[in-house]
Coordinates of C-alpha atoms in Angstrom, one line a residue:
Chain A
M573 CA 8.5 24.9 21.8
V574 CA 8.8 24.2 25.6
S575 CA 7.4 28.1 25.8
T576 CA 4.4 27.2 23.3
H577 CA 3.8 24.0 25.3
M578 CA 3.5 25.8 28.4
S579 CA 1.2 28.8 27.6
L580 CA -1.0 26.0 26.1
Q581 CA -1.2 24.3 28.9
R582 CA -1.4 26.8 31.7
P583 CA -5.5 27.8 31.1
A584 CA -6.6 24.4 31.0
A585 CA -4.9 24.1 34.1
E586 CA -6.6 27.4 35.7
E587 CA -9.7 25.6 34.3
A588 CA -9.0 22.6 36.1
A589 CA -8.2 24.1 39.5
H590 CA -11.5 25.5 39.6
S591 CA -13.6 22.2 39.5
R592 CA -11.0 19.8 39.7
R593 CA -12.5 17.1 40.9
P594 CA -15.4 16.4 38.1
A595 CA -13.3 17.4 35.3
S596 CA -10.7 15.5 36.5
R597 CA -12.8 12.5 36.8
R598 CA -14.9 12.9 33.9
R599 CA -11.4 13.0 31.5
W600 CA -10.2 10.0 33.6
V601 CA -13.7 8.0 32.7
R602 CA -12.9 9.1 29.1
W603 CA -9.5 8.2 29.0
A604 CA -9.8 4.6 30.8
P605 CA -10.0 2.8 27.8
A606 CA -7.3 4.3 26.2
V607 CA -5.0 3.8 29.0
L608 CA -6.4 0.2 29.5
F609 CA -5.9 -0.7 25.9
L610 CA -1.6 1.6 26.1
A611 CA -0.9 -0.7 29.3
P612 CA 0.5 -4.1 28.1
A613 CA 2.3 -2.8 25.5
V614 CA 3.6 0.7 27.7
A615 CA 4.4 -2.2 30.7
I616 CA 7.0 -4.6 28.3
L617 CA 8.6 -1.8 26.7
A618 CA 8.9 0.0 30.0
V619 CA 11.1 -2.7 31.4
F620 CA 12.3 -4.4 28.5
R621 CA 13.4 -1.5 26.3
V622 CA 13.4 1.7 28.4
L623 CA 15.1 0.3 31.6
P624 CA 17.7 -1.1 29.6
F625 CA 18.7 2.6 28.6
V626 CA 19.3 3.8 32.3
Y627 CA 20.7 0.3 33.3
A628 CA 23.3 0.7 30.5
G629 CA 24.4 4.0 31.6
Y630 CA 24.5 2.6 35.2
Y631 CA 26.6 -0.5 34.5
S632 CA 28.6 1.1 32.4
L633 CA 30.5 2.5 35.2
T634 CA 30.9 -0.5 36.6
E635 CA 33.1 -4.0 37.3
W636 CA 30.6 -6.7 37.0
D637 CA 31.5 -10.5 36.3
G638 CA 28.0 -11.6 36.1
I639 CA 27.7 -13.2 39.4
E640 CA 29.5 -10.9 42.7
P641 CA 27.3 -7.5 43.4
P642 CA 29.1 -4.8 40.6
T643 CA 31.3 -2.7 42.0
F644 CA 31.6 1.6 40.9
V645 CA 34.8 2.2 39.0
G646 CA 34.1 5.3 37.0
V647 CA 35.0 6.4 33.5
D648 CA 37.5 3.4 33.5
N649 CA 35.7 1.2 31.3
Y650 CA 35.5 3.6 28.9
A651 CA 38.9 5.0 29.2
R652 CA 39.9 1.1 28.4
L653 CA 38.5 1.1 25.2
L654 CA 40.6 3.2 23.7
S655 CA 43.5 1.0 25.0
D656 CA 42.0 -2.4 24.3
P657 CA 43.7 -3.3 20.7
V658 CA 41.0 -6.2 20.5
A659 CA 38.3 -3.4 20.9
L660 CA 40.4 -1.1 18.1
E661 CA 40.7 -4.4 15.9
A662 CA 36.8 -4.6 16.2
I663 CA 36.3 -1.0 15.5
K664 CA 38.8 -1.5 12.2
N665 CA 36.8 -4.4 11.1
T666 CA 33.6 -3.1 11.1
G667 CA 35.2 0.5 9.8
L668 CA 35.8 -1.9 6.8
L669 CA 32.3 -3.1 6.8
V670 CA 31.7 0.7 6.3
L671 CA 34.1 1.4 3.5
T672 CA 32.0 -1.4 1.6
L673 CA 28.8 0.6 1.8
P674 CA 28.4 1.5 -1.7
L675 CA 28.6 -1.4 -2.6
W676 CA 25.0 -1.9 -0.3
I677 CA 23.8 0.8 -1.7
F678 CA 24.8 0.4 -6.1
L679 CA 24.4 -3.0 -6.4
P680 CA 20.7 -3.7 -5.1
M681 CA 19.6 -0.5 -7.0
A682 CA 21.3 -1.6 -9.9
I683 CA 19.3 -5.5 -9.7
A684 CA 16.2 -3.8 -9.1
I685 CA 16.3 -1.4 -11.9
L686 CA 17.4 -4.0 -14.3
V687 CA 14.6 -6.2 -13.3
H688 CA 12.1 -3.2 -13.7
E689 CA 13.8 -2.4 -17.3
G690 CA 12.3 -6.1 -17.7
M691 CA 15.6 -8.3 -18.4
W692 CA 15.3 -12.0 -19.0
L693 CA 14.4 -14.1 -15.7
G694 CA 14.4 -10.9 -13.4
R695 CA 11.4 -12.3 -11.7
A696 CA 13.3 -15.7 -11.3
I697 CA 16.4 -13.9 -10.2
R698 CA 15.0 -11.5 -7.8
L699 CA 13.4 -15.0 -6.2
A700 CA 16.3 -16.2 -6.0
L701 CA 17.8 -13.5 -4.1
V702 CA 15.0 -13.4 -1.8
I703 CA 16.3 -17.0 -0.5
P704 CA 19.3 -15.7 2.0
I705 CA 16.8 -13.3 4.2
L706 CA 14.6 -16.0 4.9
L707 CA 17.3 -17.7 6.9
S708 CA 18.5 -16.8 10.1
P709 CA 22.7 -15.0 9.7
A710 CA 23.2 -17.4 12.1
I711 CA 21.8 -20.9 9.7
I712 CA 23.4 -18.1 6.7
G713 CA 27.1 -18.7 7.9
L714 CA 26.7 -22.7 9.2
Y715 CA 26.2 -23.2 5.5
F716 CA 29.4 -21.0 4.5
S717 CA 31.1 -22.7 7.5
L718 CA 30.1 -26.2 6.2
V719 CA 30.9 -24.6 2.4
L720 CA 34.0 -22.8 2.8
R721 CA 35.5 -26.1 4.7
L722 CA 38.8 -27.2 2.9
D723 CA 37.0 -30.4 1.9
G724 CA 34.1 -28.5 0.5
P725 CA 32.5 -27.7 -2.5
V726 CA 34.2 -24.1 -3.0
N727 CA 37.4 -25.5 -3.0
E728 CA 36.2 -28.8 -4.7
L729 CA 34.6 -26.3 -7.6
L730 CA 38.0 -24.0 -7.6
G731 CA 39.5 -27.6 -8.3
A732 CA 37.3 -28.6 -10.9
I733 CA 38.2 -26.1 -12.8
G734 CA 41.9 -26.3 -12.9
L735 CA 42.1 -23.9 -10.1
G736 CA 43.2 -26.3 -7.2
G737 CA 46.1 -24.0 -6.0
L738 CA 43.8 -21.5 -4.6
A739 CA 41.8 -23.8 -2.1
T740 CA 42.7 -23.0 0.9
E741 CA 41.0 -22.9 4.3
W742 CA 39.2 -19.3 3.8
L743 CA 37.6 -19.1 7.0
A744 CA 40.7 -20.0 8.8
E745 CA 43.1 -17.6 7.2
P746 CA 43.9 -14.4 8.7
H747 CA 44.1 -12.4 5.3
T748 CA 41.0 -14.5 3.6
V749 CA 38.8 -14.1 6.4
M750 CA 37.6 -10.5 6.2
P751 CA 37.2 -10.6 2.3
A752 CA 35.1 -13.9 2.9
F753 CA 32.9 -12.3 5.6
L754 CA 32.3 -9.4 4.0
T755 CA 31.5 -11.1 0.8
I756 CA 28.6 -13.4 2.3
A757 CA 27.2 -10.2 4.8
L758 CA 26.7 -8.3 1.1
W759 CA 25.3 -11.3 -1.0
G760 CA 22.5 -11.9 2.3
A761 CA 21.1 -8.4 2.4
L762 CA 20.9 -8.6 -1.6
G763 CA 17.6 -9.6 -1.8
L764 CA 16.1 -7.4 0.7
G765 CA 17.8 -4.7 -1.0
T766 CA 16.4 -5.6 -4.2
L767 CA 13.0 -5.9 -3.2
F768 CA 13.2 -2.6 -1.3
Y769 CA 13.8 -0.6 -4.0
G770 CA 11.6 -2.8 -6.4
A771 CA 9.2 -1.4 -3.6
G772 CA 10.1 2.4 -4.2
L773 CA 10.6 2.0 -8.4
A774 CA 6.3 0.5 -7.5
S775 CA 5.5 3.8 -7.3
L776 CA 7.2 5.3 -10.3
D777 CA 4.7 7.3 -12.3
D778 CA 4.8 5.5 -15.9
E779 CA 3.5 8.6 -17.3
L780 CA 7.4 10.1 -16.6
Y781 CA 8.6 7.0 -18.6
E782 CA 6.0 7.4 -21.3
A783 CA 7.0 11.6 -21.6
A784 CA 10.8 10.7 -21.4
A785 CA 10.3 8.7 -24.6
I786 CA 8.0 10.6 -26.1
D787 CA 11.0 13.1 -25.8
G788 CA 13.7 10.5 -27.6
A789 CA 15.2 9.6 -24.4
S790 CA 17.5 6.2 -25.0
T791 CA 17.1 3.8 -21.7
L792 CA 20.3 4.9 -20.3
Q793 CA 19.5 8.6 -20.2
R794 CA 15.9 7.7 -19.1
V795 CA 17.5 5.7 -16.3
R796 CA 19.5 8.3 -15.4
H797 CA 17.1 11.2 -15.2
V798 CA 13.9 9.9 -14.4
T799 CA 14.8 6.3 -12.3
I800 CA 17.3 6.9 -10.2
P801 CA 16.4 10.5 -8.8
H802 CA 12.8 8.9 -8.5
L803 CA 14.6 6.4 -5.5
R804 CA 17.4 8.8 -4.0
P805 CA 15.0 8.7 -0.5
V806 CA 14.9 4.8 -0.6
A807 CA 18.7 4.8 -0.9
V808 CA 19.1 7.3 1.9
F809 CA 16.6 5.0 4.2
W810 CA 18.4 2.0 2.8
S811 CA 21.5 3.6 3.6
L812 CA 21.4 4.7 6.8
F813 CA 19.4 0.6 7.5
V814 CA 22.9 -0.3 6.4
L815 CA 25.0 1.4 8.4
I816 CA 23.0 0.6 11.5
S817 CA 23.2 -3.2 10.6
F818 CA 27.0 -2.8 10.5
F819 CA 27.4 -2.0 14.0
T820 CA 24.6 -3.8 15.5
A821 CA 23.6 -6.9 13.5
M822 CA 26.8 -8.3 12.3
F823 CA 26.6 -10.7 15.6
P824 CA 25.0 -13.9 14.2
L825 CA 26.6 -14.3 11.0
L826 CA 29.5 -14.3 12.2
F827 CA 28.5 -16.2 15.9
T828 CA 28.3 -19.3 13.5
L829 CA 31.1 -18.8 10.5
T830 CA 34.2 -17.4 12.3
S831 CA 33.1 -16.4 15.8
G832 CA 35.4 -13.5 15.2
G833 CA 38.4 -15.8 14.3
P834 CA 41.4 -16.5 13.4
G835 CA 42.2 -14.7 17.0
H836 CA 40.2 -11.5 16.8
R837 CA 40.8 -11.1 13.1
S838 CA 37.1 -11.2 12.3
T839 CA 35.8 -9.6 15.3
T840 CA 33.4 -7.0 14.7
I841 CA 32.3 -4.4 17.5
D842 CA 28.9 -5.9 17.9
L843 CA 30.4 -9.3 18.3
Y844 CA 33.1 -8.1 20.8
I845 CA 30.1 -6.8 22.5
Y846 CA 28.9 -9.9 23.0
Q847 CA 32.2 -12.0 23.8
A848 CA 33.1 -9.3 26.5
A849 CA 30.6 -9.8 28.5
F850 CA 29.3 -14.0 27.6
E851 CA 33.0 -15.1 27.2
N852 CA 35.0 -12.5 28.9
F853 CA 31.9 -12.5 31.8
D854 CA 32.9 -8.6 31.6
F855 CA 29.6 -7.5 31.7
G856 CA 30.5 -4.0 32.6
Y857 CA 33.3 -3.2 30.0
S858 CA 30.5 -4.7 27.3
A859 CA 28.0 -2.5 29.1
A860 CA 30.5 0.5 28.1
L861 CA 31.0 -0.8 24.5
G862 CA 27.4 -0.9 24.2
T863 CA 26.9 2.5 25.4
S864 CA 29.4 3.8 23.2
V865 CA 27.7 2.0 19.9
L866 CA 24.5 3.2 20.9
L867 CA 25.7 6.9 21.2
L868 CA 26.7 6.6 18.3
V869 CA 24.2 4.9 16.3
A870 CA 21.9 7.0 17.9
V871 CA 23.1 10.2 15.6
L872 CA 21.9 7.5 12.8
A873 CA 18.9 6.7 13.9
V874 CA 17.7 10.3 14.7
I875 CA 18.0 11.6 11.1
Q876 CA 16.2 8.1 10.1
L877 CA 13.5 9.0 12.2
R878 CA 13.0 12.4 11.0
L879 CA 12.9 11.2 7.5
I880 CA 10.8 8.8 8.3
A881 CA 8.7 11.4 10.4
R882 CA 8.2 13.6 7.1
G883 CA 7.3 11.2 4.9
D884 CA 4.2 10.2 7.6
E885 CA 3.0 13.9 6.8
A886 CA 3.6 14.2 3.2
Chain B
M719 CA 4.3 -0.4 -34.1
S720 CA 3.8 -3.1 -31.2
T721 CA 6.5 -4.9 -33.4
A722 CA 8.7 -2.3 -32.8
V723 CA 8.5 -1.8 -29.4
A724 CA 8.9 -5.2 -29.2
T725 CA 12.1 -5.5 -30.8
R726 CA 13.5 -2.3 -29.1
A727 CA 12.2 -4.3 -26.3
R728 CA 14.5 -6.8 -27.7
G729 CA 17.2 -4.8 -28.3
Q730 CA 17.4 -3.9 -24.7
R731 CA 17.1 -6.9 -23.3
L732 CA 19.8 -8.2 -25.3
R733 CA 22.3 -5.3 -24.0
M734 CA 21.4 -6.4 -20.6
L735 CA 22.9 -9.6 -21.2
P736 CA 26.2 -9.7 -19.8
A737 CA 24.3 -8.0 -16.5
T738 CA 21.8 -10.9 -16.6
V739 CA 24.4 -13.9 -17.1
M740 CA 25.9 -12.5 -13.8
L741 CA 22.7 -11.9 -12.0
A742 CA 21.7 -15.4 -12.6
L743 CA 25.0 -16.5 -11.4
V744 CA 24.7 -15.0 -8.1
G745 CA 20.5 -16.1 -8.1
V746 CA 22.2 -19.7 -8.2
T747 CA 24.6 -18.7 -5.4
T748 CA 21.9 -17.8 -3.6
A749 CA 19.6 -20.1 -4.1
F750 CA 22.2 -23.0 -3.9
P751 CA 21.9 -23.6 -0.7
L752 CA 18.7 -24.9 0.4
L753 CA 18.6 -27.2 -2.8
Y754 CA 22.6 -28.2 -1.1
A755 CA 21.4 -28.3 2.7
L756 CA 18.7 -30.8 0.6
V757 CA 21.1 -33.2 -0.8
T758 CA 23.8 -33.2 1.5
A759 CA 21.3 -33.9 4.7
L760 CA 19.7 -37.1 2.8
R761 CA 23.4 -38.5 1.7
T762 CA 25.8 -40.7 4.1
Q763 CA 28.7 -39.6 5.2
S764 CA 31.1 -41.4 3.3
D765 CA 28.9 -40.6 0.0
Y766 CA 29.8 -37.0 1.3
G767 CA 33.6 -38.3 1.6
R768 CA 33.3 -39.0 -2.4
G769 CA 32.8 -34.9 -3.1
S770 CA 30.7 -32.7 -1.7
L771 CA 29.4 -31.7 -5.0
A772 CA 29.0 -35.4 -6.5
V773 CA 25.6 -36.7 -6.8
P774 CA 25.0 -38.9 -4.3
R775 CA 24.5 -42.5 -4.4
E776 CA 22.0 -43.5 -1.7
I777 CA 19.7 -41.7 0.0
T778 CA 19.2 -42.0 4.0
F779 CA 17.3 -40.5 6.1
Q780 CA 19.6 -41.5 8.7
N781 CA 21.0 -37.8 9.5
L782 CA 17.5 -36.3 9.8
Q783 CA 17.0 -38.6 12.2
D784 CA 20.2 -38.4 13.8
A785 CA 19.5 -34.1 14.2
W786 CA 16.3 -34.9 15.0
Q787 CA 16.3 -37.2 18.3
A788 CA 20.7 -37.7 19.1
A789 CA 21.2 -33.8 18.8
G790 CA 17.9 -33.1 20.1
L791 CA 17.2 -31.1 17.9
G792 CA 13.6 -32.3 17.9
R793 CA 12.5 -30.8 21.1
L794 CA 14.3 -27.0 20.8
A795 CA 12.1 -27.4 17.4
V796 CA 8.9 -28.0 19.8
N797 CA 10.6 -25.2 22.2
S798 CA 11.2 -22.7 19.6
L799 CA 7.3 -23.1 18.3
I800 CA 5.9 -22.4 21.4
V801 CA 8.2 -19.8 22.3
V802 CA 7.9 -18.2 18.9
S803 CA 3.9 -18.5 18.2
I804 CA 3.0 -17.2 21.7
S805 CA 5.7 -13.9 21.1
V806 CA 3.9 -13.4 18.0
A807 CA 0.4 -13.8 19.0
V808 CA 1.3 -11.4 22.1
T809 CA 3.3 -8.3 19.9
V810 CA 0.0 -8.6 17.1
L811 CA -2.7 -8.2 20.0
V812 CA -0.7 -5.7 22.0
S813 CA 0.8 -3.6 19.3
S814 CA -3.0 -3.2 17.7
M815 CA -4.6 -2.3 21.3
A816 CA -2.0 -0.2 21.8
A817 CA -2.4 1.5 18.0
F818 CA -6.3 1.6 18.5
A819 CA -5.9 3.5 21.7
L820 CA -3.5 6.0 20.2
V821 CA -5.4 6.5 16.9
H822 CA -9.3 5.8 18.3
L823 CA -9.7 6.1 22.1
G824 CA -10.6 9.6 21.8
L825 CA -6.6 10.8 23.5
P826 CA -5.8 14.2 22.2
A827 CA -4.1 14.1 19.0
R828 CA -0.9 15.3 20.5
V829 CA -0.7 12.6 22.8
G830 CA -1.2 9.6 19.9
R831 CA 1.5 11.5 17.9
F832 CA 3.7 11.2 20.9
G833 CA 3.0 7.5 21.5
T834 CA 3.6 7.0 17.9
L835 CA 7.2 8.7 17.8
T836 CA 7.8 7.1 21.0
A837 CA 7.5 3.7 19.3
L838 CA 9.5 4.8 16.1
F839 CA 12.5 5.9 18.5
L840 CA 12.3 2.4 20.0
L841 CA 12.7 0.8 16.5
A842 CA 15.4 3.2 16.0
L843 CA 17.4 2.7 18.7
P844 CA 18.9 -0.9 18.6
S845 CA 18.6 -3.2 21.3
T846 CA 21.1 -5.5 20.4
V847 CA 24.0 -3.4 21.9
L848 CA 22.1 -3.3 25.0
I849 CA 22.6 -7.3 25.5
T850 CA 23.8 -6.4 28.9
P851 CA 21.3 -4.3 30.4
I852 CA 18.5 -6.8 28.9
F853 CA 20.4 -9.7 30.4
K854 CA 20.3 -7.7 33.8
V855 CA 16.7 -6.8 34.0
T856 CA 16.1 -10.1 33.0
L857 CA 17.8 -11.7 35.9
D858 CA 16.4 -9.3 38.5
L859 CA 12.7 -10.0 37.4
G860 CA 14.2 -13.4 38.2
L861 CA 13.2 -14.9 34.6
L862 CA 16.5 -16.1 33.4
N863 CA 16.1 -19.3 32.0
S864 CA 12.1 -18.8 31.4
Y865 CA 10.2 -18.9 28.8
L866 CA 8.2 -16.0 29.9
G867 CA 11.2 -13.8 30.3
L868 CA 12.4 -14.5 26.4
V869 CA 8.7 -14.2 25.3
L870 CA 8.4 -10.6 27.2
V871 CA 11.7 -9.7 25.6
Y872 CA 10.9 -10.8 22.2
V873 CA 7.2 -9.1 23.0
S874 CA 9.6 -5.9 23.5
L875 CA 11.8 -6.3 20.7
S876 CA 8.6 -6.8 17.7
S877 CA 6.4 -4.2 19.3
P878 CA 7.7 -0.6 18.9
F879 CA 7.6 -2.2 14.6
G880 CA 3.8 -3.4 15.9
I881 CA 2.6 -0.3 17.3
Y882 CA 4.0 1.8 14.4
M883 CA 2.8 -0.4 11.9
M884 CA -0.8 -0.6 13.5
T885 CA -0.9 2.6 13.7
T886 CA -0.5 3.9 10.2
Y887 CA -3.0 1.5 9.3
F888 CA -5.9 2.4 11.8
R889 CA -5.5 6.3 10.7
A890 CA -6.6 5.1 7.3
V891 CA -9.7 3.5 9.2
P892 CA -12.5 6.3 8.8
R893 CA -13.7 7.8 12.5
E894 CA -16.9 8.3 11.5
I895 CA -17.5 4.2 11.6
L896 CA -16.3 3.8 14.7
Q897 CA -18.1 7.2 15.8
A898 CA -21.1 5.5 14.7
A899 CA -20.5 2.0 16.9
E900 CA -19.8 4.4 19.7
V901 CA -22.6 6.2 19.4
D902 CA -24.9 3.2 19.3
G903 CA -23.4 2.1 22.7
A904 CA -20.6 -0.1 21.5
S905 CA -17.8 -0.6 24.5
A906 CA -14.1 0.4 23.3
P907 CA -13.3 -3.5 23.5
R908 CA -16.4 -4.6 21.4
R909 CA -15.2 -1.7 18.8
F910 CA -11.6 -2.9 18.8
V911 CA -13.2 -7.1 18.3
S912 CA -15.9 -6.1 15.6
I913 CA -14.7 -2.8 13.7
A914 CA -11.0 -2.4 14.0
I915 CA -9.6 -6.3 13.8
P916 CA -11.6 -7.3 11.1
L917 CA -10.5 -4.7 9.1
A918 CA -6.7 -4.9 9.9
R919 CA -6.5 -7.8 9.2
P920 CA -4.2 -7.6 6.5
A921 CA -2.1 -5.4 8.3
M922 CA -2.0 -8.4 11.2
A923 CA -0.9 -10.8 8.6
T924 CA 1.8 -8.5 7.7
L925 CA 3.3 -8.0 11.1
T926 CA 2.4 -11.8 11.8
A927 CA 4.5 -13.2 9.0
L928 CA 7.5 -10.5 9.5
T929 CA 7.5 -11.1 13.6
A930 CA 6.9 -14.5 13.3
L931 CA 10.5 -14.8 11.0
T932 CA 12.2 -12.5 12.8
L933 CA 11.8 -14.2 16.1
W934 CA 12.2 -17.6 14.6
N935 CA 15.6 -16.6 13.1
D936 CA 16.8 -14.5 16.2
L937 CA 19.7 -15.8 18.1
L938 CA 21.4 -12.9 20.8
F939 CA 18.5 -12.7 22.5
S940 CA 17.4 -16.7 22.7
L941 CA 21.5 -17.6 22.9
I942 CA 21.8 -14.6 26.4
L943 CA 18.3 -15.4 28.3
I944 CA 17.9 -19.3 27.7
Q945 CA 20.9 -21.0 29.0
D946 CA 19.2 -24.3 30.0
P947 CA 20.7 -26.3 27.1
Q948 CA 17.1 -28.5 27.3
R949 CA 15.4 -25.2 27.1
R950 CA 16.9 -23.4 24.1
T951 CA 15.1 -22.4 20.8
L952 CA 16.3 -24.7 17.1
T953 CA 18.3 -21.6 16.0
V954 CA 21.1 -21.5 19.1
G955 CA 20.8 -25.4 19.2
V956 CA 21.6 -25.5 15.7
S957 CA 24.6 -22.9 15.9
L958 CA 26.1 -24.5 18.7
L959 CA 25.6 -28.4 17.1
E960 CA 29.2 -28.0 15.7
S961 CA 31.0 -27.4 19.1
S962 CA 28.3 -29.1 21.7
F963 CA 28.1 -32.8 20.2
A964 CA 31.8 -32.7 18.9
Q965 CA 31.2 -36.6 17.8
S966 CA 28.1 -36.2 15.4
S967 CA 29.5 -32.8 14.3
S968 CA 29.8 -34.6 10.9
A969 CA 29.4 -32.3 8.4
V970 CA 25.8 -34.6 6.6
V971 CA 24.4 -34.1 10.3
L972 CA 25.0 -30.5 10.5
T973 CA 23.4 -29.7 7.5
A974 CA 20.3 -31.9 8.4
G975 CA 20.2 -29.6 11.7
L976 CA 20.6 -26.9 9.2
L977 CA 17.6 -28.0 7.3
I978 CA 15.4 -28.3 10.1
S979 CA 15.6 -25.0 10.6
T980 CA 15.1 -23.6 7.7
L981 CA 12.1 -25.0 6.9
P982 CA 9.0 -23.0 9.4
P983 CA 10.9 -20.0 7.8
L984 CA 10.0 -21.7 3.9
V985 CA 6.6 -22.6 4.9
L986 CA 6.1 -19.2 6.0
F987 CA 7.5 -18.1 2.4
I988 CA 5.2 -19.9 0.4
F989 CA 2.0 -19.8 2.6
M990 CA 2.5 -16.0 3.6
N991 CA 4.3 -14.7 0.6
R992 CA 2.5 -11.6 0.1
S993 CA 2.8 -10.9 4.0
L994 CA 5.7 -11.3 4.0
M995 CA 7.3 -9.4 1.4
R996 CA 5.3 -6.5 2.1
G997 CA 6.4 -6.9 5.9
L998 CA 9.8 -7.1 4.6
V999 CA 9.8 -4.0 3.1
A1000 CA 8.2 -1.6 5.6
G1001 CA 10.3 -3.9 8.5
A1002 CA 13.6 -1.9 6.4
L1003 CA 11.6 1.0 5.8
K1004 CA 10.5 1.2 9.6

């Protein structure tokens, strides 16, 4: 690719060399509006989106408390990551989240298909499921920290149906906190997933359905052989989106829900990136954690990018 | 024939009944927060003490008032409104301009493609893991604790999606219309304002709704970049309510704070429903 690029460039460059000034000036005049229109976005993105990548690489190799000038420590921060019990616990918890991925993929898919098949109350249910995606995850976390309190409605409800013995401080017990967090995170994303698959189903060709009906296919056969295959690309997109969010978007929910506790029992990797920097004032280490996650997620992001680019061409 | 179809449809719905019941229950739990927040925010602490699910005996606006004034959420709500509306306006303007330039201002096709790909690339790479460097960049520019800094970071977070979405939209605008205007002597800003913007209004509405929702709900960047408690945004203020206002951290006042912070997203949902839903799907699709 590089070589074709060069060979295309060369004649143009020679041509420009012959009558450099007029040609380049003409081109500049022609492109001036485009450059001016692009400038604000490019400036903002260069400073706040591209420069941080460079900074991340550099500061991950330093020790910096946020006040004193950073000191260069080489790869110490990365070495520390591998022996830091909190980091390992955070990785384990993020891993648990990844293990729930099939639920994230198939539950919203099933709901979208049921709504599409004309389930009773389908639209009302879909509308209700959308409510959590309007709220900030931080607000959802706060809500559940209230609802799961010892004197909150969940325990009260358990008492009312004779299961009062199960009532507990859900978010403070080491063995209930992760299940509670995993459920709440999934609960909050059902609506978005359903919307997403719903958009995929909207492009489903009715003729395929009619053809299936004429062939005498049962509902289940039709769903299995027509609907689900149609949703496969959507499922791939959705699972990449969800996977990336596991590593990068759990912070606001956990910040208000558990702050990562009890102990570090519900600390995920992106919450720990925040805590390392803004609670332990260990900015260099936080940058190293962030850079590691970024490298990991970049692989997923590139796959996602290729899929989008391919979708755009079609 | 039609009755046969109807019978079959009913049979199918009957078979879906177990799933329907289960999902209806889930739907009750997702709709519950709003109802619960409304009811709890309007009852007294002692009334809440009778049982959080009990039907309230009296209604009070004291909690809302406490949250708004004593806990200072009123000021933070104003802060949020200012920061979010400026950020949204700048995002929409800056992204549309860049997208217009990439598609319709005579750049070579490969430059346009490169620009769109760069936007996509920035969109796909998450910046929540880059908080330390973003904090440092803002610090180095002397923009920590300033709304200008927060607005610029917000614009940098939302404009990659904006550019990507607007380029796909502008590509569908026939080149001939813009070329005709150019031949008639319309300058680039003129073509942008009187041709491109009117045509792109639905896309701009979608971008506005999605950006407003995302930024209003942001916790992370506002938390790290604005450290002066008076200047915080509402989501941060409400999130810190439990720890920072130990005295007033009763469940009812907290819930009042929660209710206040959910009102703007609800308003957005009610008045820009279509744009918002389209934006959410596109945002996840990227």
